[in-house]
PDB file of C-alpha atoms in Angstrom:
ATOM      1  CA  MET A   1       2.064 -40.762  50.892  1.00  0.00           C
ATOM      2  CA  LEU A   2      -0.963 -40.080  53.018  1.00  0.00           C
ATOM      3  CA  GLU A   3      -3.101 -43.116  53.874  1.00  0.00           C
ATOM      4  CA  LYS A   4      -6.441 -43.010  52.121  1.00  0.00           C
ATOM      5  CA  THR A   5      -9.382 -42.953  54.516  1.00  0.00           C
ATOM      6  CA  ALA A   6     -12.985 -43.920  53.935  1.00  0.00           C
ATOM      7  CA  PRO A   7     -15.406 -41.018  53.418  1.00  0.00           C
ATOM      8  CA  THR A   8     -17.732 -40.056  56.238  1.00  0.00           C
ATOM      9  CA  GLN A   9     -21.320 -41.223  55.888  1.00  0.00           C
ATOM     10  CA  ARG A  10     -24.353 -41.165  58.161  1.00  0.00           C
ATOM     11  CA  ILE A  11     -25.099 -44.622  59.535  1.00  0.00           C
ATOM     12  CA  ALA A  12     -27.253 -46.277  62.173  1.00  0.00           C
ATOM     13  CA  VAL A  13     -25.869 -48.745  64.706  1.00  0.00           C
ATOM     14  CA  LEU A  14     -28.061 -51.117  66.706  1.00  0.00           C
ATOM     15  CA  THR A  15     -26.498 -52.726  69.759  1.00  0.00           C
ATOM     16  CA  GLY A  16     -28.540 -55.228  71.734  1.00  0.00           C
ATOM     17  CA  ASP A  17     -28.832 -58.328  73.824  1.00  0.00           C
ATOM     18  CA  VAL A  18     -31.531 -60.869  74.600  1.00  0.00           C
ATOM     19  CA  VAL A  19     -33.460 -60.308  77.817  1.00  0.00           C
ATOM     20  CA  ASP A  20     -32.894 -63.045  80.448  1.00  0.00           C
ATOM     21  CA  SER A  21     -31.147 -65.310  77.959  1.00  0.00           C
ATOM     22  CA  ARG A  22     -29.627 -67.370  80.779  1.00  0.00           C
ATOM     23  CA  LYS A  23     -33.094 -68.638  81.593  1.00  0.00           C
ATOM     24  CA  VAL A  24     -33.651 -69.948  78.060  1.00  0.00           C
ATOM     25  CA  SER A  25     -33.669 -73.740  78.044  1.00  0.00           C
ATOM     26  CA  ASP A  26     -32.877 -74.161  74.340  1.00  0.00           C
ATOM     27  CA  ARG A  27     -30.135 -71.616  73.709  1.00  0.00           C
ATOM     28  CA  ARG A  28     -29.081 -73.301  70.479  1.00  0.00           C
ATOM     29  CA  ARG A  29     -32.508 -72.535  69.011  1.00  0.00           C
ATOM     30  CA  LEU A  30     -32.333 -68.978  70.347  1.00  0.00           C
ATOM     31  CA  TYR A  31     -28.889 -68.359  68.842  1.00  0.00           C
ATOM     32  CA  ARG A  32     -29.909 -69.922  65.534  1.00  0.00           C
ATOM     33  CA  LEU A  33     -32.980 -67.671  65.386  1.00  0.00           C
ATOM     34  CA  LEU A  34     -30.882 -64.642  66.298  1.00  0.00           C
ATOM     35  CA  ASP A  35     -28.269 -65.425  63.643  1.00  0.00           C
ATOM     36  CA  ASP A  36     -30.903 -65.988  60.956  1.00  0.00           C
ATOM     37  CA  SER A  37     -32.783 -62.800  61.872  1.00  0.00           C
ATOM     38  CA  LEU A  38     -29.623 -60.685  61.969  1.00  0.00           C
ATOM     39  CA  GLN A  39     -28.338 -61.921  58.624  1.00  0.00           C
ATOM     40  CA  ARG A  40     -31.737 -61.539  56.954  1.00  0.00           C
ATOM     41  CA  LEU A  41     -32.054 -58.001  58.270  1.00  0.00           C
ATOM     42  CA  ALA A  42     -28.517 -57.047  57.235  1.00  0.00           C
ATOM     43  CA  GLY A  43     -29.153 -58.482  53.788  1.00  0.00           C
ATOM     44  CA  HIS A  44     -32.365 -56.515  53.324  1.00  0.00           C
ATOM     45  CA  GLN A  45     -30.717 -53.245  54.348  1.00  0.00           C
ATOM     46  CA  GLN A  46     -27.284 -53.754  52.720  1.00  0.00           C
ATOM     47  CA  GLY A  47     -25.737 -53.594  56.172  1.00  0.00           C
ATOM     48  CA  HIS A  48     -23.650 -55.844  58.366  1.00  0.00           C
ATOM     49  CA  ALA A  49     -24.474 -57.746  61.556  1.00  0.00           C
ATOM     50  CA  GLU A  50     -22.484 -59.727  64.092  1.00  0.00           C
ATOM     51  CA  ARG A  51     -23.443 -61.710  67.178  1.00  0.00           C
ATOM     52  CA  PHE A  52     -21.066 -61.828  70.129  1.00  0.00           C
ATOM     53  CA  ARG A  53     -20.873 -63.174  73.680  1.00  0.00           C
ATOM     54  CA  GLY A  54     -23.754 -65.519  73.027  1.00  0.00           C
ATOM     55  CA  ASP A  55     -26.812 -63.278  73.158  1.00  0.00           C
ATOM     56  CA  GLY A  56     -25.217 -59.936  72.240  1.00  0.00           C
ATOM     57  CA  PHE A  57     -25.356 -58.431  68.780  1.00  0.00           C
ATOM     58  CA  GLN A  58     -24.596 -55.340  66.750  1.00  0.00           C
ATOM     59  CA  VAL A  59     -25.958 -54.197  63.399  1.00  0.00           C
ATOM     60  CA  ALA A  60     -24.627 -51.373  61.228  1.00  0.00           C
ATOM     61  CA  LEU A  61     -26.911 -49.909  58.561  1.00  0.00           C
ATOM     62  CA  PRO A  62     -25.632 -47.531  55.871  1.00  0.00           C
ATOM     63  CA  GLN A  63     -29.129 -46.054  55.489  1.00  0.00           C
ATOM     64  CA  ALA A  64     -30.065 -44.600  58.859  1.00  0.00           C
ATOM     65  CA  ARG A  65     -33.737 -44.131  58.066  1.00  0.00           C
ATOM     66  CA  HIS A  66     -34.394 -47.870  58.382  1.00  0.00           C
ATOM     67  CA  ALA A  67     -32.970 -48.121  61.899  1.00  0.00           C
ATOM     68  CA  MET A  68     -36.145 -48.252  63.972  1.00  0.00           C
ATOM     69  CA  THR A  69     -37.963 -50.585  61.591  1.00  0.00           C
ATOM     70  CA  ALA A  70     -34.946 -52.891  61.865  1.00  0.00           C
ATOM     71  CA  ALA A  71     -35.026 -52.751  65.668  1.00  0.00           C
ATOM     72  CA  ILE A  72     -38.726 -53.581  65.772  1.00  0.00           C
ATOM     73  CA  ALA A  73     -38.251 -56.398  63.246  1.00  0.00           C
ATOM     74  CA  LEU A  74     -35.605 -58.011  65.446  1.00  0.00           C
ATOM     75  CA  ARG A  75     -37.769 -57.822  68.541  1.00  0.00           C
ATOM     76  CA  THR A  76     -40.745 -59.099  66.553  1.00  0.00           C
ATOM     77  CA  ALA A  77     -38.815 -62.210  65.470  1.00  0.00           C
ATOM     78  CA  LEU A  78     -37.835 -63.014  69.048  1.00  0.00           C
ATOM     79  CA  ILE A  79     -41.334 -62.518  70.458  1.00  0.00           C
ATOM     80  CA  GLN A  80     -42.879 -64.576  67.657  1.00  0.00           C
ATOM     81  CA  HIS A  81     -40.651 -67.584  68.381  1.00  0.00           C
ATOM     82  CA  SER A  82     -40.805 -67.412  72.176  1.00  0.00           C
ATOM     83  CA  GLU A  83     -40.868 -70.608  74.192  1.00  0.00           C
ATOM     84  CA  PRO A  84     -44.232 -71.583  75.711  1.00  0.00           C
ATOM     85  CA  ASP A  85     -43.018 -70.823  79.234  1.00  0.00           C
ATOM     86  CA  GLN A  86     -40.802 -67.815  78.478  1.00  0.00           C
ATOM     87  CA  ARG A  87     -41.207 -64.688  76.404  1.00  0.00           C
ATOM     88  CA  TRP A  88     -38.198 -63.877  74.236  1.00  0.00           C
ATOM     89  CA  ASP A  89     -37.316 -60.232  73.662  1.00  0.00           C
ATOM     90  CA  ALA A  90     -34.297 -57.954  73.358  1.00  0.00           C
ATOM     91  CA  ARG A  91     -32.958 -54.649  74.552  1.00  0.00           C
ATOM     92  CA  ILE A  92     -31.831 -52.577  71.565  1.00  0.00           C
ATOM     93  CA  ALA A  93     -30.063 -49.208  71.637  1.00  0.00           C
ATOM     94  CA  VAL A  94     -29.920 -47.344  68.336  1.00  0.00           C
ATOM     95  CA  ALA A  95     -27.450 -44.542  67.600  1.00  0.00           C
ATOM     96  CA  VAL A  96     -27.369 -42.491  64.393  1.00  0.00           C
ATOM     97  CA  GLY A  97     -24.530 -40.261  63.259  1.00  0.00           C
ATOM     98  CA  PRO A  98     -21.530 -39.782  60.973  1.00  0.00           C
ATOM     99  CA  ALA A  99     -18.883 -42.503  60.692  1.00  0.00           C
ATOM    100  CA  ARG A 100     -16.094 -43.709  58.434  1.00  0.00           C
ATOM    101  CA  TRP A 101     -17.204 -47.333  58.767  1.00  0.00           C
ATOM    102  CA  HIS A 102     -18.242 -49.143  55.583  1.00  0.00           C
ATOM    103  CA  THR A 103     -19.566 -52.619  54.868  1.00  0.00           C
ATOM    104  CA  ASP A 104     -16.137 -54.038  54.009  1.00  0.00           C
ATOM    105  CA  LEU A 105     -15.037 -53.575  57.624  1.00  0.00           C
ATOM    106  CA  ARG A 106     -15.885 -55.886  60.511  1.00  0.00           C
ATOM    107  CA  ILE A 107     -18.088 -54.365  63.170  1.00  0.00           C
ATOM    108  CA  ALA A 108     -15.704 -55.591  65.864  1.00  0.00           C
ATOM    109  CA  GLU A 109     -13.035 -53.265  64.437  1.00  0.00           C
ATOM    110  CA  ALA A 110     -15.278 -50.181  64.375  1.00  0.00           C
ATOM    111  CA  ASP A 111     -14.872 -47.408  66.948  1.00  0.00           C
ATOM    112  CA  ASP A 112     -16.798 -44.565  65.314  1.00  0.00           C
ATOM    113  CA  ALA A 113     -19.101 -42.432  67.444  1.00  0.00           C
ATOM    114  CA  PRO A 114     -22.378 -44.277  66.612  1.00  0.00           C
ATOM    115  CA  PHE A 115     -20.862 -47.615  67.676  1.00  0.00           C
ATOM    116  CA  VAL A 116     -19.625 -46.195  70.964  1.00  0.00           C
ATOM    117  CA  ALA A 117     -22.848 -44.297  71.701  1.00  0.00           C
ATOM    118  CA  SER A 118     -25.023 -47.303  70.926  1.00  0.00           C
ATOM    119  CA  GLY A 119     -23.016 -49.576  73.217  1.00  0.00           C
ATOM    120  CA  ARG A 120     -23.045 -47.100  76.088  1.00  0.00           C
ATOM    121  CA  ARG A 121     -26.783 -46.529  75.720  1.00  0.00           C
ATOM    122  CA  LEU A 122     -27.394 -50.288  75.869  1.00  0.00           C
ATOM    123  CA  ASP A 123     -25.488 -50.405  79.168  1.00  0.00           C
ATOM    124  CA  ARG A 124     -27.917 -47.845  80.586  1.00  0.00           C
ATOM    125  CA  LEU A 125     -30.914 -49.790  79.261  1.00  0.00           C
ATOM    126  CA  GLY A 126     -29.715 -52.784  81.235  1.00  0.00           C
ATOM    127  CA  GLU A 127     -30.151 -50.801  84.458  1.00  0.00           C
ATOM    128  CA  GLY A 128     -33.940 -50.445  84.053  1.00  0.00           C
ATOM    129  CA  ASP A 129     -36.959 -52.053  82.438  1.00  0.00           C
ATOM    130  CA  LYS A 130     -36.822 -50.184  79.123  1.00  0.00           C
ATOM    131  CA  HIS A 131     -35.999 -52.197  76.012  1.00  0.00           C
ATOM    132  CA  LEU A 132     -35.599 -49.525  73.340  1.00  0.00           C
ATOM    133  CA  ALA A 133     -33.559 -46.327  72.954  1.00  0.00           C
ATOM    134  CA  LEU A 134     -32.697 -43.961  70.110  1.00  0.00           C
ATOM    135  CA  THR A 135     -29.822 -41.458  70.115  1.00  0.00           C
ATOM    136  CA  LEU A 136     -29.226 -38.935  67.309  1.00  0.00           C
ATOM    137  CA  LEU A 137     -25.647 -37.695  67.422  1.00  0.00           C
ATOM    138  CA  ASP A 138     -26.192 -35.109  64.690  1.00  0.00           C
ATOM    139  CA  ASP A 139     -29.534 -33.717  65.824  1.00  0.00           C
ATOM    140  CA  SER A 140     -31.073 -32.373  69.019  1.00  0.00           C
ATOM    141  CA  ASP A 141     -33.935 -34.204  70.708  1.00  0.00           C
ATOM    142  CA  ASP A 142     -36.721 -32.202  72.309  1.00  0.00           C
ATOM    143  CA  GLY A 143     -37.892 -35.268  74.223  1.00  0.00           C
ATOM    144  CA  SER A 144     -40.241 -36.525  71.524  1.00  0.00           C
ATOM    145  CA  LEU A 145     -37.973 -39.431  70.553  1.00  0.00           C
ATOM    146  CA  ALA A 146     -37.733 -40.687  74.118  1.00  0.00           C
ATOM    147  CA  LEU A 147     -41.521 -40.503  74.361  1.00  0.00           C
ATOM    148  CA  LEU A 148     -41.915 -42.485  71.128  1.00  0.00           C
ATOM    149  CA  MET A 149     -39.510 -45.150  72.441  1.00  0.00           C
ATOM    150  CA  ARG A 150     -41.652 -45.489  75.570  1.00  0.00           C
ATOM    151  CA  PHE A 151     -44.743 -45.830  73.377  1.00  0.00           C
ATOM    152  CA  LEU A 152     -43.160 -48.541  71.220  1.00  0.00           C
ATOM    153  CA  ASP A 153     -41.952 -50.413  74.294  1.00  0.00           C
ATOM    154  CA  ASP A 154     -45.441 -50.359  75.782  1.00  0.00           C
ATOM    155  CA  LEU A 155     -46.995 -51.453  72.497  1.00  0.00           C
ATOM    156  CA  LEU A 156     -44.705 -54.477  72.078  1.00  0.00           C
ATOM    157  CA  ALA A 157     -45.110 -55.482  75.717  1.00  0.00           C
ATOM    158  CA  GLY A 158     -48.741 -56.374  75.002  1.00  0.00           C
ATOM    159  CA  TRP A 159     -48.032 -58.659  72.055  1.00  0.00           C
ATOM    160  CA  SER A 160     -48.755 -62.365  71.898  1.00  0.00           C
ATOM    161  CA  THR A 161     -46.757 -64.632  69.592  1.00  0.00           C
ATOM    162  CA  TYR A 162     -49.710 -64.414  67.181  1.00  0.00           C
ATOM    163  CA  SER A 163     -49.500 -60.624  67.140  1.00  0.00           C
ATOM    164  CA  ALA A 164     -45.775 -60.767  66.442  1.00  0.00           C
ATOM    165  CA  GLU A 165     -46.360 -63.269  63.650  1.00  0.00           C
ATOM    166  CA  VAL A 166     -48.705 -61.027  61.658  1.00  0.00           C
ATOM    167  CA  VAL A 167     -46.531 -57.964  62.281  1.00  0.00           C
ATOM    168  CA  GLU A 168     -43.502 -59.865  60.949  1.00  0.00           C
ATOM    169  CA  LEU A 169     -45.421 -60.682  57.767  1.00  0.00           C
ATOM    170  CA  SER A 170     -46.477 -57.046  57.453  1.00  0.00           C
ATOM    171  CA  LEU A 171     -42.998 -55.615  58.085  1.00  0.00           C
ATOM    172  CA  GLU A 172     -40.795 -57.939  56.067  1.00  0.00           C
ATOM    173  CA  ARG A 173     -43.091 -59.344  53.410  1.00  0.00           C
ATOM    174  CA  ALA A 174     -45.742 -56.623  53.065  1.00  0.00           C
ATOM    175  CA  LEU A 175     -48.432 -59.258  52.524  1.00  0.00           C
ATOM    176  CA  SER A 176     -52.097 -58.407  52.201  1.00  0.00           C
ATOM    177  CA  GLN A 177     -54.450 -59.647  54.913  1.00  0.00           C
ATOM    178  CA  GLN A 178     -55.853 -62.273  52.565  1.00  0.00           C
ATOM    179  CA  ALA A 179     -52.350 -63.458  51.632  1.00  0.00           C
ATOM    180  CA  MET A 180     -51.478 -63.672  55.330  1.00  0.00           C
ATOM    181  CA  ALA A 181     -54.649 -65.651  56.000  1.00  0.00           C
ATOM    182  CA  THR A 182     -53.742 -68.133  53.266  1.00  0.00           C
ATOM    183  CA  ARG A 183     -50.182 -68.452  54.519  1.00  0.00           C
ATOM    184  CA  LEU A 184     -51.236 -68.969  58.151  1.00  0.00           C
ATOM    185  CA  GLY A 185     -54.229 -71.170  57.395  1.00  0.00           C
ATOM    186  CA  ILE A 186     -56.701 -68.882  59.146  1.00  0.00           C
ATOM    187  CA  SER A 187     -59.498 -66.576  58.021  1.00  0.00           C
ATOM    188  CA  GLN A 188     -59.006 -62.994  56.873  1.00  0.00           C
ATOM    189  CA  PRO A 189     -61.097 -61.656  59.796  1.00  0.00           C
ATOM    190  CA  SER A 190     -58.754 -63.525  62.158  1.00  0.00           C
ATOM    191  CA  VAL A 191     -55.770 -61.799  60.555  1.00  0.00           C
ATOM    192  CA  TYR A 192     -57.555 -58.456  60.940  1.00  0.00           C
ATOM    193  CA  ASN A 193     -58.190 -59.131  64.629  1.00  0.00           C
ATOM    194  CA  ARG A 194     -54.565 -60.095  65.234  1.00  0.00           C
ATOM    195  CA  LEU A 195     -53.321 -56.939  63.532  1.00  0.00           C
ATOM    196  CA  LYS A 196     -55.772 -54.894  65.574  1.00  0.00           C
ATOM    197  CA  ALA A 197     -54.574 -56.546  68.789  1.00  0.00           C
ATOM    198  CA  ALA A 198     -50.983 -55.723  67.771  1.00  0.00           C
ATOM    199  CA  ARG A 199     -52.084 -52.099  67.113  1.00  0.00           C
ATOM    200  CA  TRP A 200     -50.534 -52.374  63.681  1.00  0.00           C
ATOM    201  CA  PRO A 201     -51.940 -49.105  62.251  1.00  0.00           C
ATOM    202  CA  LEU A 202     -50.344 -47.130  65.111  1.00  0.00           C
ATOM    203  CA  LEU A 203     -47.067 -49.028  64.798  1.00  0.00           C
ATOM    204  CA  SER A 204     -46.955 -48.564  61.034  1.00  0.00           C
ATOM    205  CA  ASP A 205     -47.609 -44.821  61.285  1.00  0.00           C
ATOM    206  CA  THR A 206     -45.009 -44.421  64.058  1.00  0.00           C
ATOM    207  CA  LEU A 207     -42.329 -46.239  62.067  1.00  0.00           C
ATOM    208  CA  ALA A 208     -43.175 -44.171  58.979  1.00  0.00           C
ATOM    209  CA  TYR A 209     -42.732 -40.989  61.011  1.00  0.00           C
ATOM    210  CA  LEU A 210     -39.414 -42.187  62.438  1.00  0.00           C
ATOM    211  CA  GLU A 211     -38.178 -43.149  58.981  1.00  0.00           C
ATOM    212  CA  THR A 212     -38.940 -39.632  57.745  1.00  0.00           C
ATOM    213  CA  ARG A 213     -37.314 -38.091  60.825  1.00  0.00           C
ATOM    214  CA  LEU A 214     -34.150 -40.149  60.406  1.00  0.00           C
ATOM    215  CA  ALA A 215     -33.998 -39.507  56.665  1.00  0.00           C
ATOM    216  CA  ASP A 216     -34.075 -35.709  56.983  1.00  0.00           C
ATOM    217  CA  LYS A 217     -30.321 -35.398  57.527  1.00  0.00           C
ATOM    218  CA  ASP A 218     -29.535 -37.970  54.841  1.00  0.00           C
ATOM    219  CA  ALA A 219     -31.408 -35.913  52.281  1.00  0.00           C
ATOM    220  CA  GLY A 220     -29.700 -32.735  53.325  1.00  0.00           C
TER     221      GLY A 220
END
C-alpha cells in the first residue's frame, strides 16, 4: 500500500535570529519575550513557531499573505521592549512557496523548499547590515520586493520604543487612537504624533500591498 502523503499547499516560512543577542544582559527576559511573541503570532495566524539555539526561531504560516505583517510584528515586539542601553531587533528571512508541511508536524522535521530557502537567505542576511528579506519561490521578482525590504528596514531603523509600542497596538489590536491614548495614559494628539514618527500610514499601506501581492497565488 502506498504511504499517504500530505497535500501540497502554499506556505510562508520566517527564519530569524536576534541581532547581537550575546550582548544582552538579561537573556532570560529576551527569550521569554521571544517565546511569548512567537506563540501569540502563531496562534493568531493558525501557524506554528519554534525557538532554537537560544535566539534563533522559525515560524511556518499556512496563509502566506500574512508573512510580512508577521515579520514586522516580531521586530516591533523586540524594539518595543528593548533595554535602555541596547536596542533589540531581529534579522528575518521570509520564503513563500509550495510545501507538504502542515501544522501537525514539527518545524524541526520540515525540509520543504520554503524552509530551506528561508534558512539560507538568513545566512546571507547575517553577512551584511540588512535585517529583512523576502523570497518568492513560485513567482519572479523584478526587484520591487528587494526595494520594499530596504524601505521597511530603513523605516524600522528610525523607531523609538514609543513608536514600536503604538505600531504594536495598531498591528495586533487594531485600536483607535483614542483607545490607544486611554490604554497608554497619554493624550490622543500624543498617540497621533507617535504614529506619525513611526510613519504608520506608509507602513500600513506597504503591508497591505504586500499582503495582496502574496495572496495572488493563493487565490489562483
